[in-house]
Coordinates of C-alpha atoms in Angstrom, one line a residue:
M76 CA 73.2 3.1 -29.9
D77 CA 73.9 -0.2 -31.1
T78 CA 72.3 -1.9 -34.4
I79 CA 69.5 -4.2 -31.7
A80 CA 68.9 -0.8 -30.2
R81 CA 68.0 1.2 -33.5
M82 CA 65.9 -1.8 -34.8
A83 CA 63.9 -2.3 -31.6
K84 CA 63.4 1.9 -31.9
A85 CA 62.7 1.5 -35.5
Q86 CA 60.0 -1.0 -35.1
E87 CA 57.0 -0.5 -32.4
I88 CA 56.6 -3.8 -30.5
T89 CA 52.9 -4.2 -30.2
F90 CA 50.3 -6.9 -29.8
D91 CA 49.6 -7.2 -33.7
S92 CA 53.2 -7.1 -34.5
L93 CA 54.0 -9.9 -32.5
R94 CA 51.2 -12.1 -34.2
P95 CA 53.4 -13.8 -37.0
P96 CA 51.6 -14.5 -40.4
A97 CA 49.5 -17.6 -40.6
P98 CA 49.1 -18.7 -44.2
W99 CA 45.9 -20.4 -43.2
M100 CA 44.2 -16.9 -42.4
D101 CA 42.5 -14.6 -45.1
E102 CA 40.7 -11.5 -45.4
T103 CA 37.8 -13.2 -43.5
H104 CA 39.7 -13.4 -40.6
S105 CA 40.9 -9.8 -40.7
I106 CA 37.5 -8.8 -40.9
W107 CA 36.6 -10.6 -37.7
R108 CA 39.1 -9.8 -36.0
K109 CA 38.3 -6.3 -36.6
S110 CA 34.7 -6.7 -35.4
V111 CA 35.9 -8.5 -32.3
R112 CA 38.4 -6.2 -31.6
A113 CA 35.6 -3.3 -31.6
F114 CA 33.1 -5.0 -29.4
V115 CA 35.8 -5.9 -26.9
D116 CA 37.1 -2.4 -26.9
K117 CA 33.8 -0.3 -26.4
E118 CA 31.8 -3.3 -24.4
L119 CA 34.3 -4.6 -22.1
V120 CA 37.6 -2.9 -21.7
P121 CA 36.1 -0.2 -19.9
H122 CA 34.2 -2.2 -17.0
I123 CA 37.2 -4.6 -16.2
E124 CA 37.8 -3.5 -12.9
D125 CA 34.5 -3.0 -11.8
W126 CA 33.5 -6.5 -13.0
E127 CA 36.7 -7.9 -11.0
A128 CA 35.7 -6.4 -8.0
A129 CA 32.2 -7.4 -8.6
G130 CA 33.1 -11.0 -9.2
E131 CA 30.9 -11.1 -12.1
I132 CA 29.6 -9.8 -15.6
P133 CA 26.5 -8.1 -15.9
R134 CA 23.8 -10.1 -17.7
D135 CA 23.0 -7.6 -20.3
I136 CA 26.6 -8.3 -22.2
Y137 CA 25.3 -11.6 -23.1
P138 CA 22.7 -10.4 -25.7
K139 CA 25.1 -7.7 -26.8
A140 CA 27.9 -10.3 -27.2
A141 CA 25.3 -12.5 -28.9
E142 CA 24.1 -9.6 -31.3
A143 CA 28.1 -9.0 -32.2
G144 CA 27.9 -12.8 -33.0
L145 CA 30.4 -13.6 -30.6
I146 CA 28.3 -16.1 -28.5
G147 CA 27.0 -17.7 -31.7
M148 CA 29.9 -18.0 -33.5
G149 CA 30.0 -21.2 -35.6
Y150 CA 26.8 -22.5 -34.6
P151 CA 23.9 -23.1 -37.0
E152 CA 21.5 -20.4 -37.9
E153 CA 18.5 -22.7 -36.9
Y154 CA 19.5 -23.0 -33.1
G155 CA 20.1 -19.3 -32.9
G156 CA 23.6 -19.2 -34.0
A157 CA 25.6 -16.7 -36.0
G158 CA 26.3 -19.6 -38.3
T159 CA 28.7 -22.2 -39.7
D160 CA 30.6 -19.8 -42.2
F161 CA 33.5 -20.0 -39.3
D162 CA 36.5 -22.4 -39.5
R163 CA 39.2 -23.1 -36.3
F164 CA 41.0 -19.9 -37.0
H165 CA 38.0 -17.7 -36.7
G166 CA 38.1 -19.5 -33.5
T167 CA 41.8 -18.4 -32.8
V168 CA 41.4 -14.9 -33.2
T169 CA 38.3 -14.9 -30.9
S170 CA 40.2 -16.3 -28.2
E171 CA 43.4 -13.8 -29.5
E172 CA 41.0 -11.1 -29.4
L173 CA 39.5 -11.7 -26.0
A174 CA 43.1 -12.2 -24.5
R175 CA 43.7 -8.7 -25.4
M176 CA 42.0 -7.5 -22.5
G177 CA 44.4 -9.1 -20.0
A178 CA 41.3 -10.1 -18.3
G179 CA 40.7 -13.9 -18.3
G180 CA 37.7 -13.9 -15.6
V181 CA 35.9 -11.4 -18.4
S182 CA 36.2 -14.1 -21.4
S183 CA 35.7 -17.1 -19.5
A184 CA 32.7 -15.5 -18.0
L185 CA 31.3 -14.9 -21.3
M186 CA 32.8 -17.7 -23.3
I187 CA 31.6 -20.8 -21.0
H188 CA 28.9 -21.9 -23.2
G189 CA 32.0 -22.9 -25.5
I190 CA 33.0 -26.0 -23.6
G191 CA 29.5 -26.7 -21.8
L192 CA 27.2 -26.4 -25.2
P193 CA 29.1 -28.4 -27.9
P194 CA 28.3 -31.8 -26.2
V195 CA 24.6 -31.0 -26.6
M196 CA 25.0 -30.0 -30.0
V197 CA 26.9 -33.4 -30.8
G198 CA 25.0 -35.8 -28.6
G199 CA 22.2 -34.1 -27.7
S200 CA 18.4 -34.8 -29.2
E201 CA 17.0 -32.7 -31.5
D202 CA 14.4 -31.2 -28.8
M203 CA 17.5 -30.8 -26.6
K204 CA 19.1 -28.9 -29.1
R205 CA 16.1 -26.9 -29.8
E206 CA 15.0 -25.9 -26.3
I207 CA 18.6 -25.2 -25.1
A208 CA 20.7 -23.7 -27.9
P209 CA 18.5 -20.7 -28.8
Q210 CA 18.6 -19.6 -24.8
V211 CA 22.4 -19.8 -24.7
L212 CA 23.3 -18.3 -27.9
S213 CA 20.9 -15.5 -27.5
G214 CA 22.6 -14.7 -24.4
K215 CA 19.7 -15.2 -22.2
K216 CA 20.7 -18.6 -20.5
Q217 CA 24.0 -20.0 -19.7
I218 CA 25.7 -23.4 -19.6
S219 CA 28.5 -24.6 -18.0
L220 CA 30.4 -28.0 -17.9
G221 CA 30.9 -30.1 -15.0
I222 CA 33.7 -32.7 -15.1
T223 CA 35.9 -32.0 -12.3
E224 CA 35.2 -33.0 -8.4
P225 CA 36.5 -32.5 -5.1
G226 CA 38.4 -35.8 -5.3
G227 CA 39.8 -35.7 -8.5
G228 CA 40.0 -33.7 -11.8
S229 CA 41.9 -35.1 -14.8
D230 CA 41.6 -38.4 -14.1
V231 CA 37.9 -38.4 -15.5
A232 CA 37.9 -41.8 -15.3
Q233 CA 37.5 -42.3 -11.8
L234 CA 34.7 -39.6 -11.2
K235 CA 32.4 -40.4 -8.7
T236 CA 29.4 -38.6 -9.0
N237 CA 26.8 -41.3 -9.8
A238 CA 23.3 -41.7 -11.5
K239 CA 20.9 -44.3 -10.4
K240 CA 18.1 -45.6 -12.6
S241 CA 14.4 -44.4 -11.0
G242 CA 11.8 -45.1 -12.8
N243 CA 12.0 -44.0 -16.8
G244 CA 14.7 -41.2 -15.4
W245 CA 18.1 -41.0 -13.2
V246 CA 18.8 -40.0 -9.5
V247 CA 22.0 -38.1 -9.2
N248 CA 24.1 -37.7 -6.3
G249 CA 27.8 -36.2 -5.9
S250 CA 29.1 -33.3 -6.5
K251 CA 31.5 -31.1 -9.0
T252 CA 34.0 -28.5 -8.4
Y253 CA 35.9 -25.4 -9.6
I254 CA 32.6 -25.2 -12.4
T255 CA 33.3 -21.7 -14.2
G256 CA 29.9 -20.5 -14.2
G257 CA 28.5 -22.2 -11.6
C258 CA 26.9 -19.9 -9.4
T259 CA 25.2 -18.1 -12.7
S260 CA 24.6 -21.0 -15.2
K261 CA 20.9 -22.3 -15.8
W262 CA 22.4 -26.0 -17.1
L263 CA 25.7 -28.0 -16.4
T264 CA 26.7 -30.6 -18.9
T265 CA 27.7 -33.2 -16.3
A266 CA 29.8 -36.4 -16.4
V267 CA 28.2 -38.9 -14.3
R268 CA 28.8 -42.5 -13.5
T269 CA 26.0 -45.1 -14.6
G270 CA 27.9 -47.8 -15.0
G271 CA 30.9 -49.8 -13.6
E272 CA 33.9 -48.6 -12.7
G273 CA 36.5 -46.7 -15.2
M274 CA 35.9 -45.2 -18.6
A275 CA 33.1 -47.1 -19.8
G276 CA 30.9 -46.2 -17.0
I277 CA 30.6 -42.6 -17.6
S278 CA 27.4 -41.0 -19.4
L279 CA 26.9 -37.2 -20.0
M280 CA 23.6 -35.7 -18.6
L281 CA 22.1 -32.3 -19.1
I282 CA 21.1 -31.1 -15.3
D283 CA 18.8 -28.3 -14.5
L284 CA 20.8 -26.2 -11.9
E285 CA 17.6 -24.7 -10.8
A286 CA 16.0 -28.2 -9.9
E287 CA 15.7 -29.7 -6.1
G288 CA 18.4 -30.7 -4.7
V289 CA 21.0 -28.6 -6.6
S290 CA 22.9 -26.4 -4.5
R291 CA 25.8 -24.2 -5.1
T292 CA 28.7 -22.7 -3.0
A293 CA 30.9 -20.0 -4.5
L294 CA 34.6 -20.5 -4.5
P295 CA 36.9 -17.2 -4.0
K296 CA 40.0 -17.3 -6.4
M297 CA 43.6 -16.1 -6.8
G298 CA 42.6 -14.6 -10.4
W299 CA 39.7 -14.9 -12.5
W300 CA 37.9 -12.5 -10.7
A301 CA 35.0 -11.3 -12.9
S302 CA 34.0 -15.0 -13.3
D303 CA 32.1 -16.8 -10.6
T304 CA 33.5 -20.3 -10.1
A305 CA 31.7 -22.6 -7.3
T306 CA 31.4 -26.2 -6.0
I307 CA 28.0 -27.9 -7.1
H308 CA 26.3 -30.4 -4.9
F309 CA 23.8 -33.1 -6.2
D310 CA 21.6 -34.7 -3.5
D311 CA 18.8 -37.0 -4.9
V312 CA 18.5 -34.7 -8.0
F313 CA 16.3 -36.3 -10.4
V314 CA 17.0 -35.8 -14.1
P315 CA 14.7 -36.7 -16.8
P316 CA 15.2 -39.6 -19.1
E317 CA 15.3 -37.1 -22.4
N318 CA 18.2 -35.3 -20.7
L319 CA 20.7 -37.7 -21.7
I320 CA 23.6 -36.6 -23.8
G321 CA 24.2 -39.4 -26.1
E322 CA 24.3 -43.3 -25.3
V323 CA 24.2 -44.4 -21.8
D324 CA 28.0 -45.4 -20.8
R325 CA 29.2 -43.6 -23.7
G326 CA 30.5 -40.1 -22.6
F327 CA 33.9 -40.6 -22.0
V328 CA 34.6 -40.5 -25.6
S329 CA 32.8 -37.2 -25.7
I330 CA 34.8 -35.4 -22.9
M331 CA 38.0 -36.1 -24.4
A332 CA 36.8 -35.0 -27.7
N333 CA 35.6 -31.9 -25.9
F334 CA 38.9 -31.3 -24.0
N335 CA 40.7 -31.1 -27.6
G336 CA 38.8 -28.0 -28.4
E337 CA 39.6 -26.5 -25.3
R338 CA 42.9 -26.9 -25.2
L339 CA 43.5 -25.5 -28.3
G340 CA 41.7 -22.6 -27.3
M341 CA 43.2 -22.4 -24.1
A342 CA 46.6 -22.3 -25.8
A343 CA 45.6 -19.6 -28.4
Q344 CA 44.4 -17.7 -25.2
A345 CA 47.8 -18.3 -23.3
A346 CA 49.9 -17.3 -26.2
A347 CA 48.3 -13.8 -26.6
C348 CA 48.3 -13.2 -22.8
A349 CA 52.2 -13.7 -23.6
R350 CA 51.9 -11.3 -26.2
V351 CA 50.0 -8.9 -24.4
C352 CA 53.0 -8.9 -21.4
I353 CA 55.7 -8.1 -23.8
E354 CA 53.7 -5.4 -25.6
D355 CA 53.4 -3.7 -22.1
A356 CA 56.8 -4.7 -21.0
A357 CA 58.5 -3.2 -24.1
A358 CA 56.4 0.0 -23.9
W359 CA 57.6 0.7 -20.3
A360 CA 61.2 -0.1 -21.6
Q361 CA 61.3 2.3 -23.9
Q362 CA 59.7 5.1 -21.9
R363 CA 61.0 4.3 -18.0
Q364 CA 64.9 5.9 -17.7
T365 CA 67.2 4.2 -15.4
F366 CA 70.6 5.5 -14.5
G367 CA 70.8 7.7 -17.1
K368 CA 68.9 6.2 -20.4
R369 CA 66.0 3.9 -21.2
L370 CA 65.1 0.8 -19.8
A371 CA 65.5 -0.3 -23.5
D372 CA 69.0 0.7 -23.7
H373 CA 70.3 -2.1 -20.7
Q374 CA 71.5 -5.0 -22.7
V375 CA 69.6 -7.6 -19.9
I376 CA 66.3 -5.7 -20.8
R377 CA 66.7 -6.2 -24.7
H378 CA 67.6 -9.8 -23.9
K379 CA 64.5 -10.2 -22.2
I380 CA 62.3 -9.1 -24.8
A381 CA 64.0 -11.4 -26.9
A382 CA 63.6 -14.2 -25.2
M383 CA 59.7 -13.7 -24.8
C384 CA 59.2 -13.1 -28.4
Q385 CA 61.1 -16.2 -29.5
K386 CA 58.9 -18.0 -27.1
V387 CA 55.9 -16.4 -28.5
W388 CA 56.7 -17.0 -31.9
A389 CA 57.8 -20.7 -31.5
T390 CA 54.6 -21.5 -29.8
T391 CA 52.3 -19.4 -32.1
A392 CA 53.7 -21.6 -35.0
M393 CA 52.8 -24.8 -33.2
L394 CA 49.6 -23.5 -32.6
D395 CA 48.8 -22.9 -35.9
Q396 CA 49.9 -25.7 -37.5
L397 CA 48.0 -27.9 -35.2
T398 CA 44.8 -25.3 -35.7
W399 CA 45.0 -26.4 -39.3
R400 CA 45.2 -30.0 -38.9
V401 CA 42.3 -30.2 -36.3
Q402 CA 40.5 -27.7 -39.4
N403 CA 41.2 -31.0 -41.3
G404 CA 39.7 -33.5 -39.2
E405 CA 42.8 -34.8 -37.6
Q406 CA 42.9 -35.3 -33.6
P407 CA 46.7 -35.1 -32.4
I408 CA 46.1 -35.7 -29.3
A409 CA 49.5 -35.9 -28.3
E410 CA 50.6 -32.9 -30.2
L411 CA 47.8 -30.6 -28.5
A412 CA 48.5 -31.8 -25.0
M413 CA 52.3 -30.8 -25.4
L414 CA 51.0 -27.4 -27.4
K415 CA 48.6 -26.4 -24.0
V416 CA 51.7 -27.0 -22.1
Q417 CA 54.1 -24.8 -24.3
A418 CA 51.5 -22.2 -24.5
T419 CA 51.0 -22.0 -20.7
E420 CA 54.4 -22.0 -20.1
T421 CA 55.5 -19.4 -22.4
M422 CA 52.7 -17.2 -21.0
E423 CA 54.3 -17.8 -17.5
F424 CA 58.0 -17.2 -18.8
C425 CA 56.3 -13.8 -20.1
A426 CA 54.2 -12.7 -17.1
R427 CA 57.4 -13.1 -15.5
E428 CA 59.7 -11.2 -17.2
A429 CA 57.4 -8.5 -18.0
M430 CA 56.8 -8.2 -14.1
Q431 CA 60.3 -7.9 -13.9
I432 CA 60.6 -5.3 -16.6
L433 CA 57.7 -3.3 -14.9
G434 CA 58.6 -3.3 -11.7
G435 CA 56.6 -1.9 -9.2
A436 CA 54.4 -0.6 -12.1
G437 CA 53.2 -4.4 -12.9
F438 CA 52.4 -4.6 -9.3
I439 CA 49.4 -2.3 -9.1
R440 CA 45.9 -2.9 -9.6
G441 CA 44.4 -2.0 -12.7
H442 CA 47.4 -3.1 -15.0
R443 CA 46.9 -5.8 -17.7
V444 CA 50.5 -7.5 -16.6
E445 CA 49.0 -7.7 -13.1
R446 CA 45.6 -9.2 -13.8
I447 CA 47.7 -12.2 -16.3
Y448 CA 50.6 -12.8 -13.5
R449 CA 47.6 -13.7 -11.4
E450 CA 45.8 -16.1 -14.0
V451 CA 49.2 -17.8 -14.7
R452 CA 48.1 -21.1 -12.5
V453 CA 44.6 -21.6 -13.4
M454 CA 45.9 -21.6 -17.3
A455 CA 48.4 -24.1 -16.4
I456 CA 45.9 -26.3 -14.3
G457 CA 42.7 -25.6 -16.0
G458 CA 41.6 -28.2 -19.2
G459 CA 44.3 -30.9 -17.8
S460 CA 47.6 -29.7 -15.6
E461 CA 51.4 -29.9 -17.3
E462 CA 51.9 -32.9 -15.3
I463 CA 49.1 -34.8 -17.0
M464 CA 49.4 -33.4 -20.3
R465 CA 53.0 -34.7 -20.2
D466 CA 51.9 -37.7 -19.3
L467 CA 49.1 -38.2 -22.2
A468 CA 51.5 -37.0 -24.9
S469 CA 54.0 -39.7 -23.6
R470 CA 51.4 -42.5 -23.5
Q471 CA 49.9 -41.1 -26.7
L472 CA 53.5 -41.5 -28.4
G473 CA 53.8 -45.2 -27.7
L474 CA 56.1 -44.9 -24.2

């Protein structure tokens, strides 16, 4: 047995061993990781296949997640949150531990408020925050984000859904699509056009999805089966004036700021999914026998695993550095865009290589790698496609 093979045998390759140390993480992050992992392993993992088949997770899981502090992490206690003694690295830990399930639909369904609620907390009135936040953070109600439209996605400045003044309120017409939680959410934080063309005419409004004139169409998907996804139609939907989030025609900046946080979280999730792929592939390679020896004893397999580790460690180092910068008040837009691409490409590479190592076993339903393989594309497209991210980065760099 050569040196590399002996080293691989001596050190078990696990989800935890594949996470390089972050100098900005301390004991509080370790404690939080243990807490989230205990909740995930007890309340979520045993039910994944049932929820995948059902196309949604049951409502009684949300209050349990709220009680565990998962839903309210980082939100003020006065609004029903778990407190603000959390930093960006606690958020990274949360994304990683949820990704460890290898079931992106479960985590996206449970945590969709993470992109729907922040604009309310930042730009909503005090009355709005006190009405909406406690219901969401207790797990009683759900809130989603509505940006993408049937005619356009990442090019937010060209959105068509319009809101026209009517009395003291607004009347909204148009539609949003690919909305995670769109079938089950009570509210939608919605980007609408209140002014002229371009980014200067966009506003954010909170729309009650049970209001007259709202209809929803469920969308079957390639992956993320446990989260419902919908196209939402607005036909003369009245929105009262108090449901305006922030200032009229000033919503574009809030949307972009929200995207930065979403992309950071998606990068953490993608890198963690890649670690899952390596863990399962390495475990299989060490027990599967081919041609009289373990898969791990074939040089080509060892090289695959080494290449996967190389990409994960590089991506995680970039993730941690940018997390630290954002935590310290920076908004490195170009770097966050490139991180999102780096992370999803790493996820895709590791999912493919893990599938090759697992062979037929990885193709069978119920395997983490099988689910992750189906979820690669939504991660690479959602939150900003690779092409849009690279173009954004190049423009931010002054090209």
